[in-house]
Amino acid sequence: MSHVSMILALGFVPSLGRGTPARGVAIATMRHVAARYVARELALVFTGVFALLLIVGLSARFIGFLQGAADGRFTAEALWLLLALRIPEFVQVTAPFALFLAIVLTFGRLHAEREYAVLATAGASPRRFVGWFLVLVVPVAALVAFFALVATPQARKLYAELSLTQLVDSELDALVPGAFHTHDGGRRVSYAQAVDRETNRLEGVFLAERQGPVDITIWAESGRAHRHPTTMSRFLEL
């Protein structure tokens, strides 16, 4: 709805006789159009702000995951899954803030362009504005409640389990043949001359770890990665 058509619709109502059916229909039509206009403006602003905040938050987290993958704490395959498991928490946090900013920005624009004054003159009270905003507020509140009560707790549980598994598996999965890898802030170093992913077999294995004043160094011609049937933890047999 354009500004001109809204003003014409608002100006047409007083010209009708009071109590006539035409006046009641005109007022109802005007309010319906105005409600759709305000709700659409609010939805557009909310979508833009929410998308921007979500992209910024996920980008910052993605950079942290990339650093973890470079340090050998995560594998490249698990990086995207870990990022996806953080989305529910980011949605839960950013959606209310984006909705608040959308309401403030929408009200500010309506005031700046005199549209609020026109709507108020036509009988759009603050209570009616609240009703128009509830069209978007209620679904967003329901979405946030779903994420807070269901999606986010499950995602956090899966994230913790996957992170724990990655801490155990990453040292073996992140091995690149012919390259040294550091772990735990440089306290442990691993190297393999050849790696067979299908059989989990390593050739030319070198392991070094510093435990206090003692340095432990291990050389082996070959090794094989196994998974414990009970604890599901991985270990290396040399």
PDB file of N, CA and C in Angstrom, residues 13-75:
ATOM      1  N   VAL A  13     -13.031   8.510   4.685  1.00  0.00           N
ATOM      2  CA  VAL A  13     -13.922   8.061   5.747  1.00  0.00           C
ATOM      3  C   VAL A  13     -14.743   9.191   6.341  1.00  0.00           C
ATOM      4  N   PRO A  14     -14.156  10.360   6.721  1.00  0.00           N
ATOM      5  CA  PRO A  14     -14.971  11.413   7.330  1.00  0.00           C
ATOM      6  C   PRO A  14     -16.049  11.953   6.411  1.00  0.00           C
ATOM      7  N   SER A  15     -15.884  11.831   5.079  1.00  0.00           N
ATOM      8  CA  SER A  15     -16.875  12.372   4.160  1.00  0.00           C
ATOM      9  C   SER A  15     -18.158  11.565   4.142  1.00  0.00           C
ATOM     10  N   LEU A  16     -18.128  10.365   4.691  1.00  0.00           N
ATOM     11  CA  LEU A  16     -19.324   9.540   4.735  1.00  0.00           C
ATOM     12  C   LEU A  16     -20.149   9.876   5.954  1.00  0.00           C
ATOM     13  N   GLY A  17     -21.434   9.680   5.864  1.00  0.00           N
ATOM     14  CA  GLY A  17     -22.318   9.981   6.977  1.00  0.00           C
ATOM     15  C   GLY A  17     -22.087   9.049   8.144  1.00  0.00           C
ATOM     16  N   ARG A  18     -22.226   9.615   9.345  1.00  0.00           N
ATOM     17  CA  ARG A  18     -22.026   8.797  10.529  1.00  0.00           C
ATOM     18  C   ARG A  18     -23.148   7.779  10.669  1.00  0.00           C
ATOM     19  N   GLY A  19     -22.765   6.587  11.068  1.00  0.00           N
ATOM     20  CA  GLY A  19     -23.739   5.534  11.285  1.00  0.00           C
ATOM     21  C   GLY A  19     -24.178   4.820  10.030  1.00  0.00           C
ATOM     22  N   THR A  20     -23.713   5.243   8.867  1.00  0.00           N
ATOM     23  CA  THR A  20     -24.101   4.577   7.634  1.00  0.00           C
ATOM     24  C   THR A  20     -23.289   3.301   7.463  1.00  0.00           C
ATOM     25  N   PRO A  21     -23.853   2.294   6.800  1.00  0.00           N
ATOM     26  CA  PRO A  21     -23.097   1.063   6.561  1.00  0.00           C
ATOM     27  C   PRO A  21     -21.830   1.295   5.751  1.00  0.00           C
ATOM     28  N   ALA A  22     -21.904   2.252   4.812  1.00  0.00           N
ATOM     29  CA  ALA A  22     -20.727   2.513   3.983  1.00  0.00           C
ATOM     30  C   ALA A  22     -19.563   3.003   4.826  1.00  0.00           C
ATOM     31  N   ARG A  23     -19.863   3.845   5.831  1.00  0.00           N
ATOM     32  CA  ARG A  23     -18.796   4.354   6.693  1.00  0.00           C
ATOM     33  C   ARG A  23     -18.173   3.210   7.501  1.00  0.00           C
ATOM     34  N   GLY A  24     -19.013   2.316   8.037  1.00  0.00           N
ATOM     35  CA  GLY A  24     -18.474   1.194   8.809  1.00  0.00           C
ATOM     36  C   GLY A  24     -17.608   0.291   7.961  1.00  0.00           C
ATOM     37  N   VAL A  25     -18.051   0.028   6.741  1.00  0.00           N
ATOM     38  CA  VAL A  25     -17.256  -0.812   5.838  1.00  0.00           C
ATOM     39  C   VAL A  25     -15.944  -0.134   5.482  1.00  0.00           C
ATOM     40  N   ALA A  26     -16.000   1.195   5.243  1.00  0.00           N
ATOM     41  CA  ALA A  26     -14.784   1.924   4.892  1.00  0.00           C
ATOM     42  C   ALA A  26     -13.781   1.912   6.036  1.00  0.00           C
ATOM     43  N   ILE A  27     -14.264   2.098   7.275  1.00  0.00           N
ATOM     44  CA  ILE A  27     -13.367   2.092   8.432  1.00  0.00           C
ATOM     45  C   ILE A  27     -12.741   0.711   8.618  1.00  0.00           C
ATOM     46  N   ALA A  28     -13.563  -0.333   8.496  1.00  0.00           N
ATOM     47  CA  ALA A  28     -13.041  -1.694   8.654  1.00  0.00           C
ATOM     48  C   ALA A  28     -12.015  -2.020   7.578  1.00  0.00           C
ATOM     49  N   THR A  29     -12.305  -1.598   6.342  1.00  0.00           N
ATOM     50  CA  THR A  29     -11.365  -1.853   5.249  1.00  0.00           C
ATOM     51  C   THR A  29     -10.062  -1.108   5.461  1.00  0.00           C
ATOM     52  N   MET A  30     -10.179   0.171   5.881  1.00  0.00           N
ATOM     53  CA  MET A  30      -8.982   0.972   6.120  1.00  0.00           C
ATOM     54  C   MET A  30      -8.115   0.362   7.211  1.00  0.00           C
ATOM     55  N   ARG A  31      -8.750  -0.071   8.307  1.00  0.00           N
ATOM     56  CA  ARG A  31      -7.986  -0.650   9.406  1.00  0.00           C
ATOM     57  C   ARG A  31      -7.328  -1.966   9.000  1.00  0.00           C
ATOM     58  N   HIS A  32      -8.029  -2.729   8.190  1.00  0.00           N
ATOM     59  CA  HIS A  32      -7.455  -3.992   7.725  1.00  0.00           C
ATOM     60  C   HIS A  32      -6.236  -3.743   6.844  1.00  0.00           C
ATOM     61  N   VAL A  33      -6.362  -2.775   5.935  1.00  0.00           N
ATOM     62  CA  VAL A  33      -5.232  -2.451   5.057  1.00  0.00           C
ATOM     63  C   VAL A  33      -4.071  -1.885   5.863  1.00  0.00           C
ATOM     64  N   ALA A  34      -4.379  -0.997   6.829  1.00  0.00           N
ATOM     65  CA  ALA A  34      -3.326  -0.422   7.664  1.00  0.00           C
ATOM     66  C   ALA A  34      -2.641  -1.493   8.503  1.00  0.00           C
ATOM     67  N   ALA A  35      -3.418  -2.453   9.028  1.00  0.00           N
ATOM     68  CA  ALA A  35      -2.826  -3.532   9.819  1.00  0.00           C
ATOM     69  C   ALA A  35      -1.880  -4.370   8.972  1.00  0.00           C
ATOM     70  N   ARG A  36      -2.286  -4.682   7.756  1.00  0.00           N
ATOM     71  CA  ARG A  36      -1.411  -5.452   6.864  1.00  0.00           C
ATOM     72  C   ARG A  36      -0.156  -4.659   6.522  1.00  0.00           C
ATOM     73  N   TYR A  37      -0.310  -3.363   6.324  1.00  0.00           N
ATOM     74  CA  TYR A  37       0.837  -2.521   5.983  1.00  0.00           C
ATOM     75  C   TYR A  37       1.849  -2.485   7.116  1.00  0.00           C
ATOM     76  N   VAL A  38       1.378  -2.243   8.345  1.00  0.00           N
ATOM     77  CA  VAL A  38       2.280  -2.171   9.497  1.00  0.00           C
ATOM     78  C   VAL A  38       2.913  -3.533   9.767  1.00  0.00           C
ATOM     79  N   ALA A  39       2.121  -4.607   9.692  1.00  0.00           N
ATOM     80  CA  ALA A  39       2.663  -5.947   9.931  1.00  0.00           C
ATOM     81  C   ALA A  39       3.703  -6.321   8.884  1.00  0.00           C
ATOM     82  N   ARG A  40       3.469  -5.921   7.639  1.00  0.00           N
ATOM     83  CA  ARG A  40       4.443  -6.225   6.590  1.00  0.00           C
ATOM     84  C   ARG A  40       5.739  -5.466   6.814  1.00  0.00           C
ATOM     85  N   GLU A  41       5.639  -4.188   7.164  1.00  0.00           N
ATOM     86  CA  GLU A  41       6.846  -3.412   7.434  1.00  0.00           C
ATOM     87  C   GLU A  41       7.623  -4.013   8.603  1.00  0.00           C
ATOM     88  N   LEU A  42       6.912  -4.410   9.655  1.00  0.00           N
ATOM     89  CA  LEU A  42       7.578  -5.007  10.812  1.00  0.00           C
ATOM     90  C   LEU A  42       8.239  -6.328  10.440  1.00  0.00           C
ATOM     91  N   ALA A  43       7.563  -7.146   9.647  1.00  0.00           N
ATOM     92  CA  ALA A  43       8.123  -8.439   9.248  1.00  0.00           C
ATOM     93  C   ALA A  43       9.368  -8.263   8.387  1.00  0.00           C
ATOM     94  N   LEU A  44       9.348  -7.290   7.475  1.00  0.00           N
ATOM     95  CA  LEU A  44      10.512  -7.057   6.623  1.00  0.00           C
ATOM     96  C   LEU A  44      11.717  -6.607   7.441  1.00  0.00           C
ATOM     97  N   VAL A  45      11.497  -5.679   8.365  1.00  0.00           N
ATOM     98  CA  VAL A  45      12.604  -5.203   9.202  1.00  0.00           C
ATOM     99  C   VAL A  45      13.117  -6.330  10.094  1.00  0.00           C
ATOM    100  N   PHE A  46      12.206  -7.103  10.672  1.00  0.00           N
ATOM    101  CA  PHE A  46      12.618  -8.215  11.533  1.00  0.00           C
ATOM    102  C   PHE A  46      13.435  -9.238  10.757  1.00  0.00           C
ATOM    103  N   THR A  47      12.997  -9.570   9.553  1.00  0.00           N
ATOM    104  CA  THR A  47      13.732 -10.553   8.751  1.00  0.00           C
ATOM    105  C   THR A  47      15.140 -10.075   8.441  1.00  0.00           C
ATOM    106  N   GLY A  48      15.273  -8.806   8.058  1.00  0.00           N
ATOM    107  CA  GLY A  48      16.596  -8.280   7.752  1.00  0.00           C
ATOM    108  C   GLY A  48      17.513  -8.236   8.955  1.00  0.00           C
ATOM    109  N   VAL A  49      17.009  -7.737  10.084  1.00  0.00           N
ATOM    110  CA  VAL A  49      17.833  -7.645  11.294  1.00  0.00           C
ATOM    111  C   VAL A  49      18.193  -9.030  11.809  1.00  0.00           C
ATOM    112  N   PHE A  50      17.224  -9.941  11.815  1.00  0.00           N
ATOM    113  CA  PHE A  50      17.477 -11.297  12.306  1.00  0.00           C
ATOM    114  C   PHE A  50      18.514 -12.013  11.445  1.00  0.00           C
ATOM    115  N   ALA A  51      18.387 -11.905  10.126  1.00  0.00           N
ATOM    116  CA  ALA A  51      19.355 -12.544   9.233  1.00  0.00           C
ATOM    117  C   ALA A  51      20.749 -11.963   9.435  1.00  0.00           C
ATOM    118  N   LEU A  52      20.840 -10.641   9.596  1.00  0.00           N
ATOM    119  CA  LEU A  52      22.140 -10.005   9.797  1.00  0.00           C
ATOM    120  C   LEU A  52      22.785 -10.468  11.099  1.00  0.00           C
ATOM    121  N   LEU A  53      22.026 -10.468  12.194  1.00  0.00           N
ATOM    122  CA  LEU A  53      22.577 -10.898  13.478  1.00  0.00           C
ATOM    123  C   LEU A  53      22.973 -12.367  13.448  1.00  0.00           C
ATOM    124  N   LEU A  54      22.164 -13.195  12.800  1.00  0.00           N
ATOM    125  CA  LEU A  54      22.472 -14.623  12.738  1.00  0.00           C
ATOM    126  C   LEU A  54      23.730 -14.880  11.920  1.00  0.00           C
ATOM    127  N   ILE A  55      23.882 -14.175  10.814  1.00  0.00           N
ATOM    128  CA  ILE A  55      25.073 -14.352   9.981  1.00  0.00           C
ATOM    129  C   ILE A  55      26.322 -13.904  10.722  1.00  0.00           C
ATOM    130  N   VAL A  56      26.237 -12.773  11.416  1.00  0.00           N
ATOM    131  CA  VAL A  56      27.401 -12.277  12.169  1.00  0.00           C
ATOM    132  C   VAL A  56      27.786 -13.260  13.269  1.00  0.00           C
ATOM    133  N   GLY A  57      26.795 -13.750  14.025  1.00  0.00           N
ATOM    134  CA  GLY A  57      27.095 -14.687  15.103  1.00  0.00           C
ATOM    135  C   GLY A  57      27.665 -15.993  14.605  1.00  0.00           C
ATOM    136  N   LEU A  58      27.074 -16.562  13.562  1.00  0.00           N
ATOM    137  CA  LEU A  58      27.575 -17.825  13.023  1.00  0.00           C
ATOM    138  C   LEU A  58      28.936 -17.654  12.362  1.00  0.00           C
ATOM    139  N   SER A  59      29.177 -16.503  11.754  1.00  0.00           N
ATOM    140  CA  SER A  59      30.490 -16.264  11.140  1.00  0.00           C
ATOM    141  C   SER A  59      31.583 -16.237  12.195  1.00  0.00           C
ATOM    142  N   ALA A  60      31.311 -15.571  13.318  1.00  0.00           N
ATOM    143  CA  ALA A  60      32.300 -15.539  14.395  1.00  0.00           C
ATOM    144  C   ALA A  60      32.554 -16.936  14.947  1.00  0.00           C
ATOM    145  N   ARG A  61      31.490 -17.714  15.127  1.00  0.00           N
ATOM    146  CA  ARG A  61      31.656 -19.082  15.615  1.00  0.00           C
ATOM    147  C   ARG A  61      32.366 -19.951  14.593  1.00  0.00           C
ATOM    148  N   PHE A  62      32.089 -19.731  13.311  1.00  0.00           N
ATOM    149  CA  PHE A  62      32.733 -20.514  12.258  1.00  0.00           C
ATOM    150  C   PHE A  62      34.231 -20.262  12.231  1.00  0.00           C
ATOM    151  N   ILE A  63      34.631 -19.017  12.460  1.00  0.00           N
ATOM    152  CA  ILE A  63      36.067 -18.713  12.518  1.00  0.00           C
ATOM    153  C   ILE A  63      36.719 -19.470  13.665  1.00  0.00           C
ATOM    154  N   GLY A  64      36.029 -19.543  14.814  1.00  0.00           N
ATOM    155  CA  GLY A  64      36.568 -20.309  15.935  1.00  0.00           C
ATOM    156  C   GLY A  64      36.692 -21.784  15.615  1.00  0.00           C
ATOM    157  N   PHE A  65      35.712 -22.338  14.904  1.00  0.00           N
ATOM    158  CA  PHE A  65      35.784 -23.747  14.514  1.00  0.00           C
ATOM    159  C   PHE A  65      36.907 -23.984  13.512  1.00  0.00           C
ATOM    160  N   LEU A  66      37.110 -23.033  12.604  1.00  0.00           N
ATOM    161  CA  LEU A  66      38.219 -23.170  11.660  1.00  0.00           C
ATOM    162  C   LEU A  66      39.558 -23.195  12.386  1.00  0.00           C
ATOM    163  N   GLN A  67      39.699 -22.346  13.397  1.00  0.00           N
ATOM    164  CA  GLN A  67      40.927 -22.350  14.179  1.00  0.00           C
ATOM    165  C   GLN A  67      41.095 -23.685  14.899  1.00  0.00           C
ATOM    166  N   GLY A  68      39.987 -24.222  15.432  1.00  0.00           N
ATOM    167  CA  GLY A  68      40.058 -25.524  16.083  1.00  0.00           C
ATOM    168  C   GLY A  68      40.423 -26.629  15.119  1.00  0.00           C
ATOM    169  N   ALA A  69      39.887 -26.568  13.891  1.00  0.00           N
ATOM    170  CA  ALA A  69      40.246 -27.571  12.887  1.00  0.00           C
ATOM    171  C   ALA A  69      41.709 -27.450  12.488  1.00  0.00           C
ATOM    172  N   ALA A  70      42.203 -26.213  12.399  1.00  0.00           N
ATOM    173  CA  ALA A  70      43.617 -26.022  12.074  1.00  0.00           C
ATOM    174  C   ALA A  70      44.525 -26.548  13.179  1.00  0.00           C
ATOM    175  N   ASP A  71      44.065 -26.468  14.422  1.00  0.00           N
ATOM    176  CA  ASP A  71      44.846 -26.983  15.550  1.00  0.00           C
ATOM    177  C   ASP A  71      44.687 -28.483  15.742  1.00  0.00           C
ATOM    178  N   GLY A  72      43.831 -29.114  14.946  1.00  0.00           N
ATOM    179  CA  GLY A  72      43.650 -30.551  15.052  1.00  0.00           C
ATOM    180  C   GLY A  72      42.596 -30.984  16.042  1.00  0.00           C
ATOM    181  N   ARG A  73      41.810 -30.051  16.580  1.00  0.00           N
ATOM    182  CA  ARG A  73      40.773 -30.431  17.547  1.00  0.00           C
ATOM    183  C   ARG A  73      39.510 -30.932  16.873  1.00  0.00           C
ATOM    184  N   PHE A  74      39.262 -30.520  15.638  1.00  0.00           N
ATOM    185  CA  PHE A  74      38.089 -30.961  14.897  1.00  0.00           C
ATOM    186  C   PHE A  74      38.520 -31.427  13.519  1.00  0.00           C
ATOM    187  N   THR A  75      37.762 -32.348  12.972  1.00  0.00           N
ATOM    188  CA  THR A  75      37.966 -32.745  11.588  1.00  0.00           C
ATOM    189  C   THR A  75      37.130 -31.852  10.679  1.00  0.00           C
TER     190      THR A  75
END
